[in-house]
PDB file of C-alpha atoms in Angstrom:
ATOM      1  CA  MET A   1      18.064  21.931  -6.200  1.00 66.00           C
ATOM      2  CA  PRO A   2      14.375  21.051  -5.682  1.00 69.00           C
ATOM      3  CA  ALA A   3      13.021  21.072  -2.141  1.00 90.00           C
ATOM      4  CA  PHE A   4      12.396  17.401  -1.387  1.00 97.00           C
ATOM      5  CA  SER A   5       9.880  16.288   1.207  1.00 98.00           C
ATOM      6  CA  ASP A   6      10.824  14.685   4.495  1.00 98.00           C
ATOM      7  CA  TYR A   7       8.431  11.867   3.516  1.00 98.00           C
ATOM      8  CA  VAL A   8       8.218   9.187   0.848  1.00 98.00           C
ATOM      9  CA  ILE A   9       5.121   7.163  -0.100  1.00 98.00           C
ATOM     10  CA  TYR A  10       5.064   3.535  -1.265  1.00 98.00           C
ATOM     11  CA  VAL A  11       1.917   2.079  -2.832  1.00 98.00           C
ATOM     12  CA  ASP A  12       0.801  -1.497  -3.431  1.00 96.00           C
ATOM     13  CA  GLU A  13      -2.425  -3.355  -4.040  1.00 96.00           C
ATOM     14  CA  SER A  14      -4.256  -6.567  -3.286  1.00 95.00           C
ATOM     15  CA  GLY A  15      -6.737  -8.128  -5.649  1.00 93.00           C
ATOM     16  CA  ASP A  16      -7.049  -6.944  -9.230  1.00 90.00           C
ATOM     17  CA  HIS A  17      -9.145  -4.088 -10.535  1.00 88.00           C
ATOM     18  CA  SER A  18     -10.921  -6.098 -13.261  1.00 89.00           C
ATOM     19  CA  LEU A  19     -14.696  -5.840 -13.169  1.00 93.00           C
ATOM     20  CA  THR A  20     -15.291  -8.672 -15.628  1.00 89.00           C
ATOM     21  CA  ASN A  21     -13.865 -11.641 -13.718  1.00 87.00           C
ATOM     22  CA  ILE A  22     -14.485 -11.106 -10.020  1.00 92.00           C
ATOM     23  CA  ASN A  23     -12.968 -13.657  -7.645  1.00 93.00           C
ATOM     24  CA  PRO A  24     -15.711 -14.655  -5.155  1.00 93.00           C
ATOM     25  CA  GLN A  25     -13.021 -15.533  -2.590  1.00 94.00           C
ATOM     26  CA  PHE A  26     -11.648 -11.979  -2.660  1.00 96.00           C
ATOM     27  CA  PRO A  27     -14.058  -9.707  -4.580  1.00 96.00           C
ATOM     28  CA  LEU A  28     -12.204  -6.591  -3.491  1.00 97.00           C
ATOM     29  CA  PHE A  29      -9.593  -4.221  -4.798  1.00 97.00           C
ATOM     30  CA  VAL A  30      -7.358  -2.713  -2.109  1.00 97.00           C
ATOM     31  CA  LEU A  31      -4.858   0.094  -2.632  1.00 97.00           C
ATOM     32  CA  SER A  32      -2.560   0.824   0.306  1.00 98.00           C
ATOM     33  CA  PHE A  33      -0.399   3.961   0.614  1.00 98.00           C
ATOM     34  CA  CYS A  34       2.392   3.814   3.215  1.00 98.00           C
ATOM     35  CA  ILE A  35       3.894   7.156   4.275  1.00 98.00           C
ATOM     36  CA  PHE A  36       7.420   6.920   5.694  1.00 98.00           C
ATOM     37  CA  PRO A  37       9.562   9.660   7.200  1.00 98.00           C
ATOM     38  CA  VAL A  38      12.673   9.525   5.007  1.00 98.00           C
ATOM     39  CA  ASP A  39      15.142   9.685   7.894  1.00 97.00           C
ATOM     40  CA  ASP A  40      13.520   6.758   9.718  1.00 97.00           C
ATOM     41  CA  TYR A  41      13.155   4.787   6.490  1.00 98.00           C
ATOM     42  CA  ILE A  42      16.877   5.110   5.772  1.00 97.00           C
ATOM     43  CA  SER A  43      18.153   4.538   9.299  1.00 97.00           C
ATOM     44  CA  THR A  44      15.740   1.882  10.566  1.00 96.00           C
ATOM     45  CA  VAL A  45      13.337   0.310   8.072  1.00 97.00           C
ATOM     46  CA  VAL A  46      15.752  -0.636   5.293  1.00 98.00           C
ATOM     47  CA  PRO A  47      18.464  -2.032   7.609  1.00 98.00           C
ATOM     48  CA  GLN A  48      15.928  -4.113   9.544  1.00 97.00           C
ATOM     49  CA  VAL A  49      14.378  -5.574   6.396  1.00 98.00           C
ATOM     50  CA  GLN A  50      17.829  -6.393   5.027  1.00 97.00           C
ATOM     51  CA  ALA A  51      18.902  -7.996   8.317  1.00 98.00           C
ATOM     52  CA  MET A  52      15.769 -10.155   8.355  1.00 98.00           C
ATOM     53  CA  LYS A  53      16.493 -11.390   4.837  1.00 98.00           C
ATOM     54  CA  PHE A  54      20.031 -12.414   5.780  1.00 98.00           C
ATOM     55  CA  GLU A  55      18.721 -14.103   8.919  1.00 97.00           C
ATOM     56  CA  PHE A  56      16.254 -16.350   7.055  1.00 97.00           C
ATOM     57  CA  PHE A  57      17.717 -16.649   3.543  1.00 97.00           C
ATOM     58  CA  GLY A  58      21.432 -15.878   3.849  1.00 97.00           C
ATOM     59  CA  HIS A  59      21.264 -13.005   1.347  1.00 97.00           C
ATOM     60  CA  ASP A  60      19.211  -9.893   0.611  1.00 96.00           C
ATOM     61  CA  MET A  61      18.102 -10.659  -2.949  1.00 96.00           C
ATOM     62  CA  VAL A  62      14.786 -12.134  -1.774  1.00 97.00           C
ATOM     63  CA  ILE A  63      11.813  -9.912  -2.549  1.00 97.00           C
ATOM     64  CA  LEU A  64       9.099 -10.149   0.103  1.00 97.00           C
ATOM     65  CA  HIS A  65       5.723 -10.815  -1.480  1.00 95.00           C
ATOM     66  CA  GLU A  66       2.622 -11.420   0.618  1.00 95.00           C
ATOM     67  CA  ARG A  67       1.075 -14.008  -1.692  1.00 94.00           C
ATOM     68  CA  GLU A  68       4.248 -16.123  -1.943  1.00 96.00           C
ATOM     69  CA  ILE A  69       4.821 -15.889   1.807  1.00 97.00           C
ATOM     70  CA  ARG A  70       1.227 -16.933   2.506  1.00 95.00           C
ATOM     71  CA  LYS A  71       1.473 -19.927   0.169  1.00 96.00           C
ATOM     72  CA  SER A  72       5.099 -20.808   1.139  1.00 97.00           C
ATOM     73  CA  THR A  73       6.148 -20.935  -2.515  1.00 97.00           C
ATOM     74  CA  PRO A  74       9.874 -20.660  -3.397  1.00 95.00           C
ATOM     75  CA  PRO A  75      11.927 -19.000  -2.111  1.00 95.00           C
ATOM     76  CA  PHE A  76       9.573 -18.985   0.886  1.00 97.00           C
ATOM     77  CA  ASP A  77       9.276 -22.772   1.039  1.00 96.00           C
ATOM     78  CA  VAL A  78      11.486 -22.550   4.143  1.00 96.00           C
ATOM     79  CA  LEU A  79       8.272 -21.392   5.823  1.00 97.00           C
ATOM     80  CA  LEU A  80       6.757 -24.847   5.398  1.00 97.00           C
ATOM     81  CA  ASN A  81       8.601 -25.526   8.652  1.00 97.00           C
ATOM     82  CA  GLU A  82       6.110 -24.290  11.246  1.00 97.00           C
ATOM     83  CA  GLY A  83       8.809 -23.134  13.652  1.00 97.00           C
ATOM     84  CA  VAL A  84      10.589 -21.128  10.953  1.00 97.00           C
ATOM     85  CA  ARG A  85       7.302 -19.605   9.803  1.00 97.00           C
ATOM     86  CA  GLU A  86       6.435 -18.545  13.331  1.00 97.00           C
ATOM     87  CA  ARG A  87       9.833 -16.859  13.821  1.00 98.00           C
ATOM     88  CA  PHE A  88       9.649 -15.240  10.371  1.00 98.00           C
ATOM     89  CA  MET A  89       6.183 -13.791  10.914  1.00 96.00           C
ATOM     90  CA  GLU A  90       7.130 -12.580  14.382  1.00 96.00           C
ATOM     91  CA  ARG A  91      10.184 -10.838  12.918  1.00 97.00           C
ATOM     92  CA  MET A  92       8.124  -9.283  10.135  1.00 96.00           C
ATOM     93  CA  ASN A  93       5.507  -8.098  12.608  1.00 95.00           C
ATOM     94  CA  ASP A  94       8.191  -6.606  14.846  1.00 96.00           C
ATOM     95  CA  ILE A  95       9.593  -4.600  11.939  1.00 96.00           C
ATOM     96  CA  ILE A  96       6.179  -3.261  10.959  1.00 96.00           C
ATOM     97  CA  SER A  97       5.270  -2.504  14.563  1.00 95.00           C
ATOM     98  CA  ALA A  98       8.511  -0.662  15.321  1.00 94.00           C
ATOM     99  CA  SER A  99       8.668   1.298  12.063  1.00 96.00           C
ATOM    100  CA  ARG A 100       7.326   4.837  11.905  1.00 95.00           C
ATOM    101  CA  PHE A 101       4.866   5.078   9.046  1.00 97.00           C
ATOM    102  CA  GLY A 102       1.230   5.810   8.398  1.00 97.00           C
ATOM    103  CA  ILE A 103      -1.250   4.092   6.100  1.00 98.00           C
ATOM    104  CA  VAL A 104      -4.041   5.396   3.914  1.00 98.00           C
ATOM    105  CA  ALA A 105      -6.028   2.640   2.209  1.00 98.00           C
ATOM    106  CA  CYS A 106      -8.988   2.397  -0.123  1.00 97.00           C
ATOM    107  CA  VAL A 107     -11.047  -0.811  -0.347  1.00 97.00           C
ATOM    108  CA  ILE A 108     -13.477  -1.272  -3.221  1.00 97.00           C
ATOM    109  CA  ASP A 109     -16.196  -3.911  -3.301  1.00 96.00           C
ATOM    110  CA  LYS A 110     -16.092  -4.653  -7.025  1.00 96.00           C
ATOM    111  CA  GLU A 111     -19.586  -6.165  -7.296  1.00 94.00           C
ATOM    112  CA  GLN A 112     -21.233  -3.121  -5.724  1.00 94.00           C
ATOM    113  CA  PHE A 113     -18.894  -0.783  -7.581  1.00 95.00           C
ATOM    114  CA  ARG A 114     -19.885  -2.327 -10.914  1.00 94.00           C
ATOM    115  CA  THR A 115     -23.585  -2.071 -10.031  1.00 94.00           C
ATOM    116  CA  ARG A 116     -23.280   1.618  -9.178  1.00 93.00           C
ATOM    117  CA  ARG A 117     -20.667   2.822 -11.650  1.00 92.00           C
ATOM    118  CA  GLY A 118     -20.814   0.323 -14.511  1.00 90.00           C
ATOM    119  CA  ASN A 119     -17.885  -1.357 -16.241  1.00 89.00           C
ATOM    120  CA  GLU A 120     -16.282   1.750 -17.706  1.00 88.00           C
ATOM    121  CA  VAL A 121     -14.997   3.341 -14.513  1.00 92.00           C
ATOM    122  CA  ASN A 122     -11.678   1.902 -13.337  1.00 94.00           C
ATOM    123  CA  PRO A 123     -11.678   1.023  -9.593  1.00 95.00           C
ATOM    124  CA  TYR A 124      -7.916   1.619  -9.494  1.00 95.00           C
ATOM    125  CA  HIS A 125      -8.412   5.223 -10.571  1.00 95.00           C
ATOM    126  CA  VAL A 126     -11.086   5.844  -7.923  1.00 95.00           C
ATOM    127  CA  ALA A 127      -8.877   4.348  -5.192  1.00 96.00           C
ATOM    128  CA  LEU A 128      -5.878   6.293  -6.483  1.00 97.00           C
ATOM    129  CA  GLU A 129      -7.636   9.651  -6.267  1.00 97.00           C
ATOM    130  CA  PHE A 130      -8.844   9.039  -2.722  1.00 96.00           C
ATOM    131  CA  GLY A 131      -5.390   7.926  -1.602  1.00 97.00           C
ATOM    132  CA  LEU A 132      -3.530  10.817  -3.200  1.00 98.00           C
ATOM    133  CA  GLU A 133      -5.874  13.381  -1.673  1.00 97.00           C
ATOM    134  CA  ARG A 134      -5.570  11.914   1.813  1.00 96.00           C
ATOM    135  CA  ILE A 135      -1.796  11.589   1.461  1.00 97.00           C
ATOM    136  CA  PHE A 136      -1.536  15.228   0.463  1.00 98.00           C
ATOM    137  CA  LEU A 137      -3.613  16.311   3.466  1.00 96.00           C
ATOM    138  CA  GLN A 138      -1.225  14.422   5.740  1.00 96.00           C
ATOM    139  CA  LEU A 139       1.806  16.071   4.158  1.00 97.00           C
ATOM    140  CA  GLN A 140       0.151  19.466   4.319  1.00 97.00           C
ATOM    141  CA  GLN A 141      -0.483  19.046   8.045  1.00 95.00           C
ATOM    142  CA  ARG A 142       3.218  18.320   8.461  1.00 96.00           C
ATOM    143  CA  GLY A 143       4.281  21.507   6.669  1.00 96.00           C
ATOM    144  CA  GLN A 144       5.374  19.563   3.592  1.00 97.00           C
ATOM    145  CA  ALA A 145       3.169  21.232   0.948  1.00 96.00           C
ATOM    146  CA  ARG A 146       5.055  22.132  -2.253  1.00 96.00           C
ATOM    147  CA  ARG A 147       8.040  20.017  -1.203  1.00 97.00           C
ATOM    148  CA  THR A 148       8.422  17.167  -3.691  1.00 97.00           C
ATOM    149  CA  ALA A 149       7.290  13.838  -2.223  1.00 98.00           C
ATOM    150  CA  ARG A 150       7.762  10.758  -4.380  1.00 98.00           C
ATOM    151  CA  VAL A 151       4.780   8.425  -4.665  1.00 98.00           C
ATOM    152  CA  VAL A 152       6.340   5.088  -5.627  1.00 98.00           C
ATOM    153  CA  PHE A 153       4.326   2.377  -7.377  1.00 98.00           C
ATOM    154  CA  GLU A 154       5.485  -1.093  -8.383  1.00 94.00           C
ATOM    155  CA  SER A 155       5.698  -1.531 -12.140  1.00 94.00           C
ATOM    156  CA  ARG A 156       3.003  -3.754 -13.666  1.00 90.00           C
ATOM    157  CA  GLY A 157       4.117  -3.552 -17.307  1.00 90.00           C
ATOM    158  CA  ALA A 158       4.845  -0.755 -19.782  1.00 92.00           C
ATOM    159  CA  LYS A 159       1.218  -0.239 -20.874  1.00 93.00           C
ATOM    160  CA  GLU A 160      -0.167  -0.380 -17.336  1.00 93.00           C
ATOM    161  CA  ASP A 161       2.520   1.961 -16.014  1.00 95.00           C
ATOM    162  CA  GLN A 162       1.792   4.500 -18.743  1.00 96.00           C
ATOM    163  CA  GLU A 163      -1.946   4.385 -18.033  1.00 95.00           C
ATOM    164  CA  LEU A 164      -1.285   4.808 -14.307  1.00 96.00           C
ATOM    165  CA  GLU A 165       0.972   7.815 -14.874  1.00 97.00           C
ATOM    166  CA  LEU A 166      -1.618   9.418 -17.175  1.00 97.00           C
ATOM    167  CA  GLU A 167      -4.298   8.981 -14.496  1.00 97.00           C
ATOM    168  CA  PHE A 168      -1.939  10.336 -11.818  1.00 98.00           C
ATOM    169  CA  ARG A 169      -1.326  13.433 -13.966  1.00 98.00           C
ATOM    170  CA  ARG A 170      -5.050  13.822 -14.707  1.00 97.00           C
ATOM    171  CA  ILE A 171      -5.743  13.904 -10.967  1.00 98.00           C
ATOM    172  CA  MET A 172      -3.000  16.494 -10.474  1.00 98.00           C
ATOM    173  CA  ASP A 173      -4.378  18.611 -13.351  1.00 97.00           C
ATOM    174  CA  THR A 174      -7.991  18.593 -12.131  1.00 97.00           C
ATOM    175  CA  THR A 175      -7.665  18.632  -8.331  1.00 96.00           C
ATOM    176  CA  ARG A 176      -9.062  21.533  -6.358  1.00 95.00           C
ATOM    177  CA  MET A 177      -6.526  20.968  -3.600  1.00 96.00           C
ATOM    178  CA  ARG A 178      -4.108  23.853  -3.832  1.00 96.00           C
ATOM    179  CA  GLY A 179      -0.491  22.745  -3.673  1.00 96.00           C
ATOM    180  CA  MET A 180      -1.103  19.052  -4.378  1.00 98.00           C
ATOM    181  CA  PRO A 181       0.331  19.053  -7.940  1.00 97.00           C
ATOM    182  CA  GLU A 182       3.462  20.803  -6.663  1.00 97.00           C
ATOM    183  CA  THR A 183       3.858  18.261  -3.852  1.00 98.00           C
ATOM    184  CA  LEU A 184       3.199  14.750  -5.186  1.00 98.00           C
ATOM    185  CA  ALA A 185       5.480  13.273  -7.859  1.00 98.00           C
ATOM    186  CA  PHE A 186       4.909  10.002  -9.707  1.00 98.00           C
ATOM    187  CA  HIS A 187       7.540   7.266  -9.701  1.00 97.00           C
ATOM    188  CA  CYS A 188       7.303   3.669 -10.909  1.00 97.00           C
ATOM    189  CA  ALA A 189       9.851   1.029  -9.859  1.00 96.00           C
ATOM    190  CA  PRO A 190      10.320  -2.543 -11.102  1.00 94.00           C
ATOM    191  CA  LYS A 191      10.039  -5.385  -8.598  1.00 91.00           C
ATOM    192  CA  SER A 192      13.745  -6.017  -9.218  1.00 92.00           C
ATOM    193  CA  ALA A 193      14.491  -2.697  -7.490  1.00 95.00           C
ATOM    194  CA  ASN A 194      13.944  -4.687  -4.274  1.00 96.00           C
ATOM    195  CA  SER A 195      12.418  -1.709  -2.491  1.00 97.00           C
ATOM    196  CA  SER A 196      11.838  -2.281   1.222  1.00 97.00           C
ATOM    197  CA  GLY A 197       9.031   0.287   1.180  1.00 98.00           C
ATOM    198  CA  LEU A 198       7.146  -1.423  -1.634  1.00 98.00           C
ATOM    199  CA  GLN A 199       7.540  -4.772   0.097  1.00 97.00           C
ATOM    200  CA  ILE A 200       6.100  -3.449   3.353  1.00 97.00           C
ATOM    201  CA  ALA A 201       3.220  -1.839   1.457  1.00 97.00           C
ATOM    202  CA  ASP A 202       2.557  -5.249  -0.117  1.00 96.00           C
ATOM    203  CA  MET A 203       2.279  -6.769   3.358  1.00 96.00           C
ATOM    204  CA  THR A 204      -0.442  -4.315   4.381  1.00 97.00           C
ATOM    205  CA  ALA A 205      -3.008  -4.437   1.569  1.00 96.00           C
ATOM    206  CA  ARG A 206      -4.558  -7.915   1.834  1.00 96.00           C
ATOM    207  CA  PRO A 207      -5.074  -7.928   5.648  1.00 96.00           C
ATOM    208  CA  ILE A 208      -6.986  -4.654   5.300  1.00 97.00           C
ATOM    209  CA  GLY A 209      -9.222  -6.214   2.660  1.00 97.00           C
ATOM    210  CA  LEU A 210      -9.793  -9.340   4.744  1.00 96.00           C
ATOM    211  CA  HIS A 211     -10.848  -7.235   7.718  1.00 97.00           C
ATOM    212  CA  VAL A 212     -13.376  -5.362   5.584  1.00 96.00           C
ATOM    213  CA  MET A 213     -14.744  -8.679   4.249  1.00 95.00           C
ATOM    214  CA  HIS A 214     -14.865 -10.441   7.621  1.00 95.00           C
ATOM    215  CA  PRO A 215     -14.610  -7.884  10.446  1.00 95.00           C
ATOM    216  CA  GLU A 216     -15.770 -10.470  12.985  1.00 95.00           C
ATOM    217  CA  GLN A 217     -12.919 -12.903  12.253  1.00 93.00           C
ATOM    218  CA  PRO A 218      -9.625 -12.790  14.179  1.00 92.00           C
ATOM    219  CA  ASN A 219      -6.988 -11.069  12.054  1.00 92.00           C
ATOM    220  CA  ARG A 220      -3.616 -10.606  13.750  1.00 92.00           C
ATOM    221  CA  ALA A 221      -2.199  -8.768  10.765  1.00 94.00           C
ATOM    222  CA  TRP A 222      -5.095  -6.285  10.856  1.00 96.00           C
ATOM    223  CA  ASP A 223      -4.640  -5.753  14.598  1.00 95.00           C
ATOM    224  CA  LEU A 224      -1.077  -4.636  13.862  1.00 95.00           C
ATOM    225  CA  ILE A 225      -1.702  -2.703  10.657  1.00 96.00           C
ATOM    226  CA  SER A 226      -4.750  -0.860  11.995  1.00 96.00           C
ATOM    227  CA  THR A 227      -2.512   1.001  14.446  1.00 96.00           C
ATOM    228  CA  LYS A 228      -0.785   2.595  11.436  1.00 97.00           C
ATOM    229  CA  LEU A 229      -3.953   3.860   9.736  1.00 97.00           C
ATOM    230  CA  VAL A 230      -4.323   7.628   9.653  1.00 96.00           C
ATOM    231  CA  ARG A 231      -6.965   8.842  12.106  1.00 95.00           C
ATOM    232  CA  SER A 232      -9.014  11.942  12.718  1.00 92.00           C
ATOM    233  CA  SER A 233      -8.462  14.070  15.804  1.00 90.00           C
ATOM    234  CA  LYS A 234     -11.190  11.972  17.429  1.00 92.00           C
ATOM    235  CA  GLY A 235      -9.515   8.684  16.498  1.00 92.00           C
ATOM    236  CA  HIS A 236     -11.756   7.720  13.577  1.00 93.00           C
ATOM    237  CA  ILE A 237     -10.171   5.895  10.626  1.00 94.00           C
ATOM    238  CA  GLU A 238     -13.211   5.845   8.290  1.00 92.00           C
ATOM    239  CA  GLY A 239     -12.753   8.519   5.639  1.00 90.00           C
ATOM    240  CA  TYR A 240      -9.288   9.357   6.943  1.00 93.00           C
ATOM    241  CA  GLY A 241      -7.014   6.322   6.845  1.00 96.00           C
ATOM    242  CA  LEU A 242      -9.580   3.947   5.375  1.00 97.00           C
ATOM    243  CA  LYS A 243     -12.131   4.447   2.634  1.00 96.00           C
ATOM    244  CA  VAL A 244     -14.514   1.594   1.855  1.00 96.00           C
ATOM    245  CA  TYR A 245     -16.379   2.050  -1.414  1.00 88.00           C
ATOM    246  CA  PRO A 246     -19.252   2.034  -1.911  1.00 82.00           C
TER     247      PRO A 246
END
């Protein structure tokens, strides 16, 4: 039997990584890695997410998606009722606040990235390498090196998934971090898997990007999520739980 880690990592993104058509409203690519202790994930996170779904939808088949929630599109059209939306968001925030997990995120300004690196370098790959290295350092500090930790991504299509796995393996093959290839294992899951961890990761990415774009604007989601970002021993998040590039 392999020695599995006491942690599992779920990864999701906000924005797309295309450098040809950059959305001026959100010219960023954000990749968010959420690190959960397995025992807490099983005993607390999953049951709370499932209970919330039954509370608001009467079943647990609903897949939480930040964009659909924000726009109140079906099945989240129940959130068009302001009172329901307020209760729903409060419940979601309570789950995130009470859950034990850490976040490592990379935010890429695509305009500046393209100016510095050109069109040939994939922003996703740059964000991926930063995130994997910081995740490994966190696991190493917790005595988890060389214990298999699954890094779970949401499937984006057969071609995209294959390219992502190839890049993941390239990073593992070329890293100078001893023990990282023996620790981190790639896994891709379809949205239909209805993973609570992937859905929470999806909730975290856009608020991080919005804070980087407009740090002066009130951002309740950021206020909550920022408490989960990995920090240095002196409490700094830059370069530890948050990398803004360039």
